[in-house]
Structure formats: structure tokens, C-alpha cells
Short mmCIF file of C-alpha atoms and ligand atoms in Angstrom, two decimals:
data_model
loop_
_atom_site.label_atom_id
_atom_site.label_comp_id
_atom_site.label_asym_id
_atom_site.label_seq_id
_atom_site.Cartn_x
_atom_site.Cartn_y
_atom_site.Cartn_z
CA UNK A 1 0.00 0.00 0.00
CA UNK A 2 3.18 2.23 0.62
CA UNK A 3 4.40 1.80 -2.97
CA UNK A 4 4.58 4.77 -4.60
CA UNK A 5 3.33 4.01 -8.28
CA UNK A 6 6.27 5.07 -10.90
CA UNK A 7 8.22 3.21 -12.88
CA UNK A 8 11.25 2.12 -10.91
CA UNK A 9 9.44 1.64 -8.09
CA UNK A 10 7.41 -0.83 -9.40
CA UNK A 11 10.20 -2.34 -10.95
CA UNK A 12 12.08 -2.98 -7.99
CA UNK A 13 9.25 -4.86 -6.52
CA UNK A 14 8.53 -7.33 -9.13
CA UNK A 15 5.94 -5.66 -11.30
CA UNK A 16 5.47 -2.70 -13.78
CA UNK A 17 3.77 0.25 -15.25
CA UNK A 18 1.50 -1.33 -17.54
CA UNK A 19 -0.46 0.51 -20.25
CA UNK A 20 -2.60 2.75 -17.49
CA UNK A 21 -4.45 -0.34 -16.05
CA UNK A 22 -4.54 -1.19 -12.52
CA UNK A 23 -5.88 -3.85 -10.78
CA UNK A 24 -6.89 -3.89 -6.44
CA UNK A 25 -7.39 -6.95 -5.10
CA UNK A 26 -8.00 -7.86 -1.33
CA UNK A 27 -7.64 -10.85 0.64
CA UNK A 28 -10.53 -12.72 -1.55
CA UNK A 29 -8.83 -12.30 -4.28
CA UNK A 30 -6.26 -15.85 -4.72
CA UNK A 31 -2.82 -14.70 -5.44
CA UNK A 32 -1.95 -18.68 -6.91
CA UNK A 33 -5.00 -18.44 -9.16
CA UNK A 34 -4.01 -14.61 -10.43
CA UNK A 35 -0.91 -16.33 -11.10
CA UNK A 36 -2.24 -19.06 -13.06
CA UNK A 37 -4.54 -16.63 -14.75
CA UNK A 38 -2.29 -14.40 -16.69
CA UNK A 39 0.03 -17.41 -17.11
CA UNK A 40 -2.74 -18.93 -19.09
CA UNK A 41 -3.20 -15.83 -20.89
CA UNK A 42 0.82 -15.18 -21.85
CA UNK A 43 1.27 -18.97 -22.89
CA UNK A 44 -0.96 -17.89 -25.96
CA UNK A 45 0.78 -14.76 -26.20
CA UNK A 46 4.17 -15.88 -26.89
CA UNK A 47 5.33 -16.19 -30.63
CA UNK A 48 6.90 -19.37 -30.38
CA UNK A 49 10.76 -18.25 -31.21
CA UNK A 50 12.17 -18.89 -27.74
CA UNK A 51 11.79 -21.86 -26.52
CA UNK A 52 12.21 -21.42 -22.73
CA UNK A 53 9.36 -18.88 -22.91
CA UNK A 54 7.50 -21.18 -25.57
CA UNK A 55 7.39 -24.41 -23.63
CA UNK A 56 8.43 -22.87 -20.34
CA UNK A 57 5.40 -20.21 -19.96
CA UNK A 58 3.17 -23.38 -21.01
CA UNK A 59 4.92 -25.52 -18.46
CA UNK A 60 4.65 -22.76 -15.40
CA UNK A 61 1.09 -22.66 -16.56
CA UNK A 62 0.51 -26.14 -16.27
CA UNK A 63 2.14 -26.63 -12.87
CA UNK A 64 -0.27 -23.65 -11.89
CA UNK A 65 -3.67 -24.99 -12.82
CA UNK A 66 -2.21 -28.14 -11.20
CA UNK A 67 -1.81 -26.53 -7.84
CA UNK A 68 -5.21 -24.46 -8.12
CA UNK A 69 -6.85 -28.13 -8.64
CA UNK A 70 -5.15 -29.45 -5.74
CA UNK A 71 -2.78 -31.14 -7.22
CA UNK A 72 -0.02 -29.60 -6.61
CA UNK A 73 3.09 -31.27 -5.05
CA UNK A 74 6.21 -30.69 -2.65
CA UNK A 75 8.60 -28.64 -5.15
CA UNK A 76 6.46 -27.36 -7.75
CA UNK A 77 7.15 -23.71 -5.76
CA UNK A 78 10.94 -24.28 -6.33
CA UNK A 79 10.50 -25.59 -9.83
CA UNK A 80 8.39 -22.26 -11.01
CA UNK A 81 11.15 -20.39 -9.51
CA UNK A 82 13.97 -22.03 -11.43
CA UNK A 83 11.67 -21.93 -14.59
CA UNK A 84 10.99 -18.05 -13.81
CA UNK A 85 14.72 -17.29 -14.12
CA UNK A 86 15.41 -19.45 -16.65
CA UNK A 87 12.72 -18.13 -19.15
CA UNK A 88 13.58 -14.48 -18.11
CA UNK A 89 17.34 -15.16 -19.40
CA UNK A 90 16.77 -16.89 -22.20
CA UNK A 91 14.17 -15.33 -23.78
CA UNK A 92 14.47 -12.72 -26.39
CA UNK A 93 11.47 -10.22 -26.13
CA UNK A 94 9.76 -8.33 -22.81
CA UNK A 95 7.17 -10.76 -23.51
CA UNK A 96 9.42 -13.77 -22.61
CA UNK A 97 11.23 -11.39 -20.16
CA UNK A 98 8.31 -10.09 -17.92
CA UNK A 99 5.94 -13.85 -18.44
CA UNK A 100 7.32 -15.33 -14.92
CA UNK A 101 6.60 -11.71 -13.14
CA UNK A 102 3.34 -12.67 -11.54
CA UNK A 103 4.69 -16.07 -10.36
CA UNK A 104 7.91 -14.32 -9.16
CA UNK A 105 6.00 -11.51 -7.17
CA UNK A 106 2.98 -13.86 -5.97
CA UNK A 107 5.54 -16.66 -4.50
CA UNK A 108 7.42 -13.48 -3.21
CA UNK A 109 5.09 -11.98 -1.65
CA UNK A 110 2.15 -14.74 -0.80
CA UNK A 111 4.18 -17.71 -0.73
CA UNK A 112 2.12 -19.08 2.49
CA UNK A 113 -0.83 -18.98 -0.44
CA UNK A 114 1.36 -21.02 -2.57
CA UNK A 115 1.99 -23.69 0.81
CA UNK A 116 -1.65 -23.56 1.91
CA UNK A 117 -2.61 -25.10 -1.63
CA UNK A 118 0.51 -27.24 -1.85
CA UNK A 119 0.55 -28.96 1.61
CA UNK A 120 -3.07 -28.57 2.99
CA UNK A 121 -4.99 -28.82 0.25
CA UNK A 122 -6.44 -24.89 1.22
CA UNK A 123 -7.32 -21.96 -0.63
CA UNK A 124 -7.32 -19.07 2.02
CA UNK A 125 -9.32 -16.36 -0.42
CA UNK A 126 -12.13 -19.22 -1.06
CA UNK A 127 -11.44 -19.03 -5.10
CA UNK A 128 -10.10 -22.52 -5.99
CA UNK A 129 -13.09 -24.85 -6.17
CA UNK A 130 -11.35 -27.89 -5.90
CA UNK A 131 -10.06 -26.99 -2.81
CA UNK A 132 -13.21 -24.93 -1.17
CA UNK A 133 -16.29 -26.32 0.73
CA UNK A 134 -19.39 -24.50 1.44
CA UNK A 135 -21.30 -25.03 4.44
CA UNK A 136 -23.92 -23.16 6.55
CA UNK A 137 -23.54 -21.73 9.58
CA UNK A 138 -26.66 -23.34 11.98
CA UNK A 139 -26.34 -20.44 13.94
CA UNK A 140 -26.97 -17.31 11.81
CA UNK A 141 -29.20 -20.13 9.26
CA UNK A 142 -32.88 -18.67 9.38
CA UNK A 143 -34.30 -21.35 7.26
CA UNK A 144 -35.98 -18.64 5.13
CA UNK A 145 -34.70 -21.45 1.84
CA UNK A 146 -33.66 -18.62 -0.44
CA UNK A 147 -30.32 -20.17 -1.00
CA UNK A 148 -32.07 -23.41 -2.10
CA UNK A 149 -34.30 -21.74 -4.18
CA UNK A 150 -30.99 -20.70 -6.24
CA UNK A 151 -29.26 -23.83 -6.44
CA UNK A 152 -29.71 -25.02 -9.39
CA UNK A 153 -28.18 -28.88 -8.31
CA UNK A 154 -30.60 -29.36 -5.49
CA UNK A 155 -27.76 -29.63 -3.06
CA UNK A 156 -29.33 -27.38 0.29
CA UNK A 157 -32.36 -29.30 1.82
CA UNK A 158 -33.70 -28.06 5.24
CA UNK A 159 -37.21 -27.23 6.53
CA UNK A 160 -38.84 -23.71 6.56
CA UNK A 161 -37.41 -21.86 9.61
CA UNK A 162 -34.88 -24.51 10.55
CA UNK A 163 -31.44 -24.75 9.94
CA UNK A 164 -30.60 -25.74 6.38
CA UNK A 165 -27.63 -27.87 5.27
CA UNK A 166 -25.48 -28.32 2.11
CA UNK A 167 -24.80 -31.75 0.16
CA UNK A 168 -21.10 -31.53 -0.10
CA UNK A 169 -21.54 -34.23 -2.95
CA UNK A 170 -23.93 -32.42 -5.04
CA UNK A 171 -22.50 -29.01 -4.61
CA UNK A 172 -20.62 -27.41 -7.21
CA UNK A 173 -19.41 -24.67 -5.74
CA UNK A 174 -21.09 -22.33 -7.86
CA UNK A 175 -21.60 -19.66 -4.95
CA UNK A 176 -24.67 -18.89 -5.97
CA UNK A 177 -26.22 -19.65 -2.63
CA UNK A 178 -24.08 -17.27 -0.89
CA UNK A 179 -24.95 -14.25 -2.72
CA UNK A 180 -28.96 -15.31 -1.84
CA UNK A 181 -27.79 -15.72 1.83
CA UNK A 182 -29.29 -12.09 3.54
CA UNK A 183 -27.83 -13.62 6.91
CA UNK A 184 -24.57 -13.87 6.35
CA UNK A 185 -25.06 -17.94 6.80
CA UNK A 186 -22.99 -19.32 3.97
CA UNK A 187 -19.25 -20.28 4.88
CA UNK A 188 -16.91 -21.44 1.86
CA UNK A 189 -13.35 -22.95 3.59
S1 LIG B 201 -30.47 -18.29 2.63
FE1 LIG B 201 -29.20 -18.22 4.49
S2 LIG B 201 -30.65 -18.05 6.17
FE2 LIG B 201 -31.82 -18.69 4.36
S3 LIG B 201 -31.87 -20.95 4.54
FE3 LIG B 201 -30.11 -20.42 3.28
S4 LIG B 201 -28.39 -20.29 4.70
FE4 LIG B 201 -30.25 -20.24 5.90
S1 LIG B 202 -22.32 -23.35 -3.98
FE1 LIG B 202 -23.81 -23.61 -5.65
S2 LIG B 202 -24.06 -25.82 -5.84
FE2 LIG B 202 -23.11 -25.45 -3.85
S3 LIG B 202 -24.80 -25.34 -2.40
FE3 LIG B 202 -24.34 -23.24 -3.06
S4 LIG B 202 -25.75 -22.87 -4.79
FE4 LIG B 202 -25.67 -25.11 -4.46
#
């Protein structure tokens, strides 16, 4: 938040002036899934002539939807950072150049994302579905049956004015339930 935004400032901390975009994100925002979401977008990008940043962007990108799955595994954080170096030297262009930046800067900064997904099978912001669960809350639960109204999979059974509960098989983590929810009822983990 104390960054001052210019150019070498930005540059010393990993990213970069971009074209006069920028994006705030907050703690439900998942820094290993905005990783693995320009990654995705850059392996498309690149023109094919290197081929660290050819088949290196692609790999990174495949270790990261790997890890946002949950199935990531002990070293793939040390393996993106050896890739990260080794497509920023040996590529030709700032496309090549700048690709690893938002691994680089995420593991930099939110590497205890990176271990949460890795080793306990967590996503902290609540964005990876393969490694979320929603759940209600008996407590604040009304049993007004709004949220089952919206799910479409049938997964949130419960009687009028009693605590309702969610089918952790059936759900789909669609999260449409939560934005029904007018008490605040609906966990994701
Ligand atoms: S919308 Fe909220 S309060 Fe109403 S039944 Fe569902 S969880 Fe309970
Ligand atoms: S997240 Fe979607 S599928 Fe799961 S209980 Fe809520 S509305 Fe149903």
C-alpha cells in the first residue's frame, strides 16, 4: 500500500507500469490463481521463437492450474522459480522477459498462499473450487430457503425456519447460494 506508483518503483518490486491499467485486489482475491490466470493468458501470447518462454510459460502454466486443482506437489514452488529465471534469461522479447513476473512476485510476496494449496490442500481467499467447501452456519441459518431456491443442483435441503444444510456431494461450488444468503449464513473454507 506504501508503494509509490512510478516506474522504478514498481520495478524494484517485481511488477510494472502497464499501459494505465490497474488492478486492487484484497484478501478474496487468490494470489496462486491470479498467477495461473495471466500465465494462461501469456502462454498464448508468446510467438513461439524462444523456446524457454515457448514451452516454459506453457509448463509454469501447467504446474499452476495443477496446484489451483489441488494437485499440486512438494517442489512445484521451487521448480516455477527455477523456470521463472530461466525463461527471463533466455528469452528474447519483454514478452518472454516479464511472463514469470506474476509467479515471481505472488511466490514473493504470498508464498504461504502457494503452501496452503501445496501442503493442505487450502485456498485461504475461497477461489479454488477444488479446494473450497461451502457449508452453513446453523447459527446465523434462518431457514428462510432462499439459497435453495438458487441452487440449481438441489444440493441445500432443510425445513422452513430450521437450519438448512449443504450436500457436499452435489455441490458445485457455484456460490450462488451465498450471494442469496441475507444472513450472512454461507461459509466457503
Ligand atoms: S439463505 Fe441463508 S438463512 Fe436462508 S436458509 Fe439459506 S443459509 Fe439459511
Ligand atoms: S455453492 Fe452452488 S451448488 Fe453449492 S450449495 Fe451453493 S448454490 Fe448449491
Amino acid at each position: 500500500m506504501d508503494i509509490p506508483v512510478d516506474f522504478d518503483k514498481l520495478y524494484e518490486v517485481g511488477s510494472m507500469m502497464g499501459s494505465g491499467g490497474m488492478i486492487v485486489m484484497d484478501e478474496t482475491s487468490c494470489m496462486v490463481d491470479v498467477a495461473r490466470y495471466f500465465l494462461a493468458f501469456l502462454k498464448e501470447e508468446s510467438c513461439g521463437k524462444c523456446v524457454p518462454c515457448r514451452e516454459g510459460v506453457k509448463r509454469m502454466s501447467d504446474i499452476l492450474e495443477d496446484i489451483c486443482a489441488g494437485k499440486g506437489k512438494d517442489g512445484d514452488i521451487e521448480i516455477l522459480e527455477e523456470m521463472s529465471k530461466a525463461i527471463t534469461d533466455g528469452s528474447l522479447c519483454a514478452l518472454g522477459g516479464s511472463a514469470p513476473n506474476p509467479v515471481m512476485s505472488t511466490i514473493r510476496y504470498f508464498r504461504e498462499e502457494y503452501d496452503a494449496h501445496i501442503k493442505e490442500h487450502r485456498c485461504p481467499a475461497g477461489v479454488c473450487k477444488a479446494l473450497i467447501t461451502y457449508s452453513i452456519d446453523a447459527e446465523k441459518c434462518t431457514g428462510c430457503g432462499l439459497c435453495a431456491k438458487v441452487c440449481s443442483v438441489r444440493a441445500i435441503t432443510g425445513e422452513k425456519k430450521k437450519a438448512h444444510i449443504i450436500d457436499k456431494d452435489k455441490c458445485t461450488r457455484c456460490g450462488a447460494c451465498i450471494q442469496s444468503c441475507k444472513f450472512d449464513a454461507i461459509n466457503v473454507k
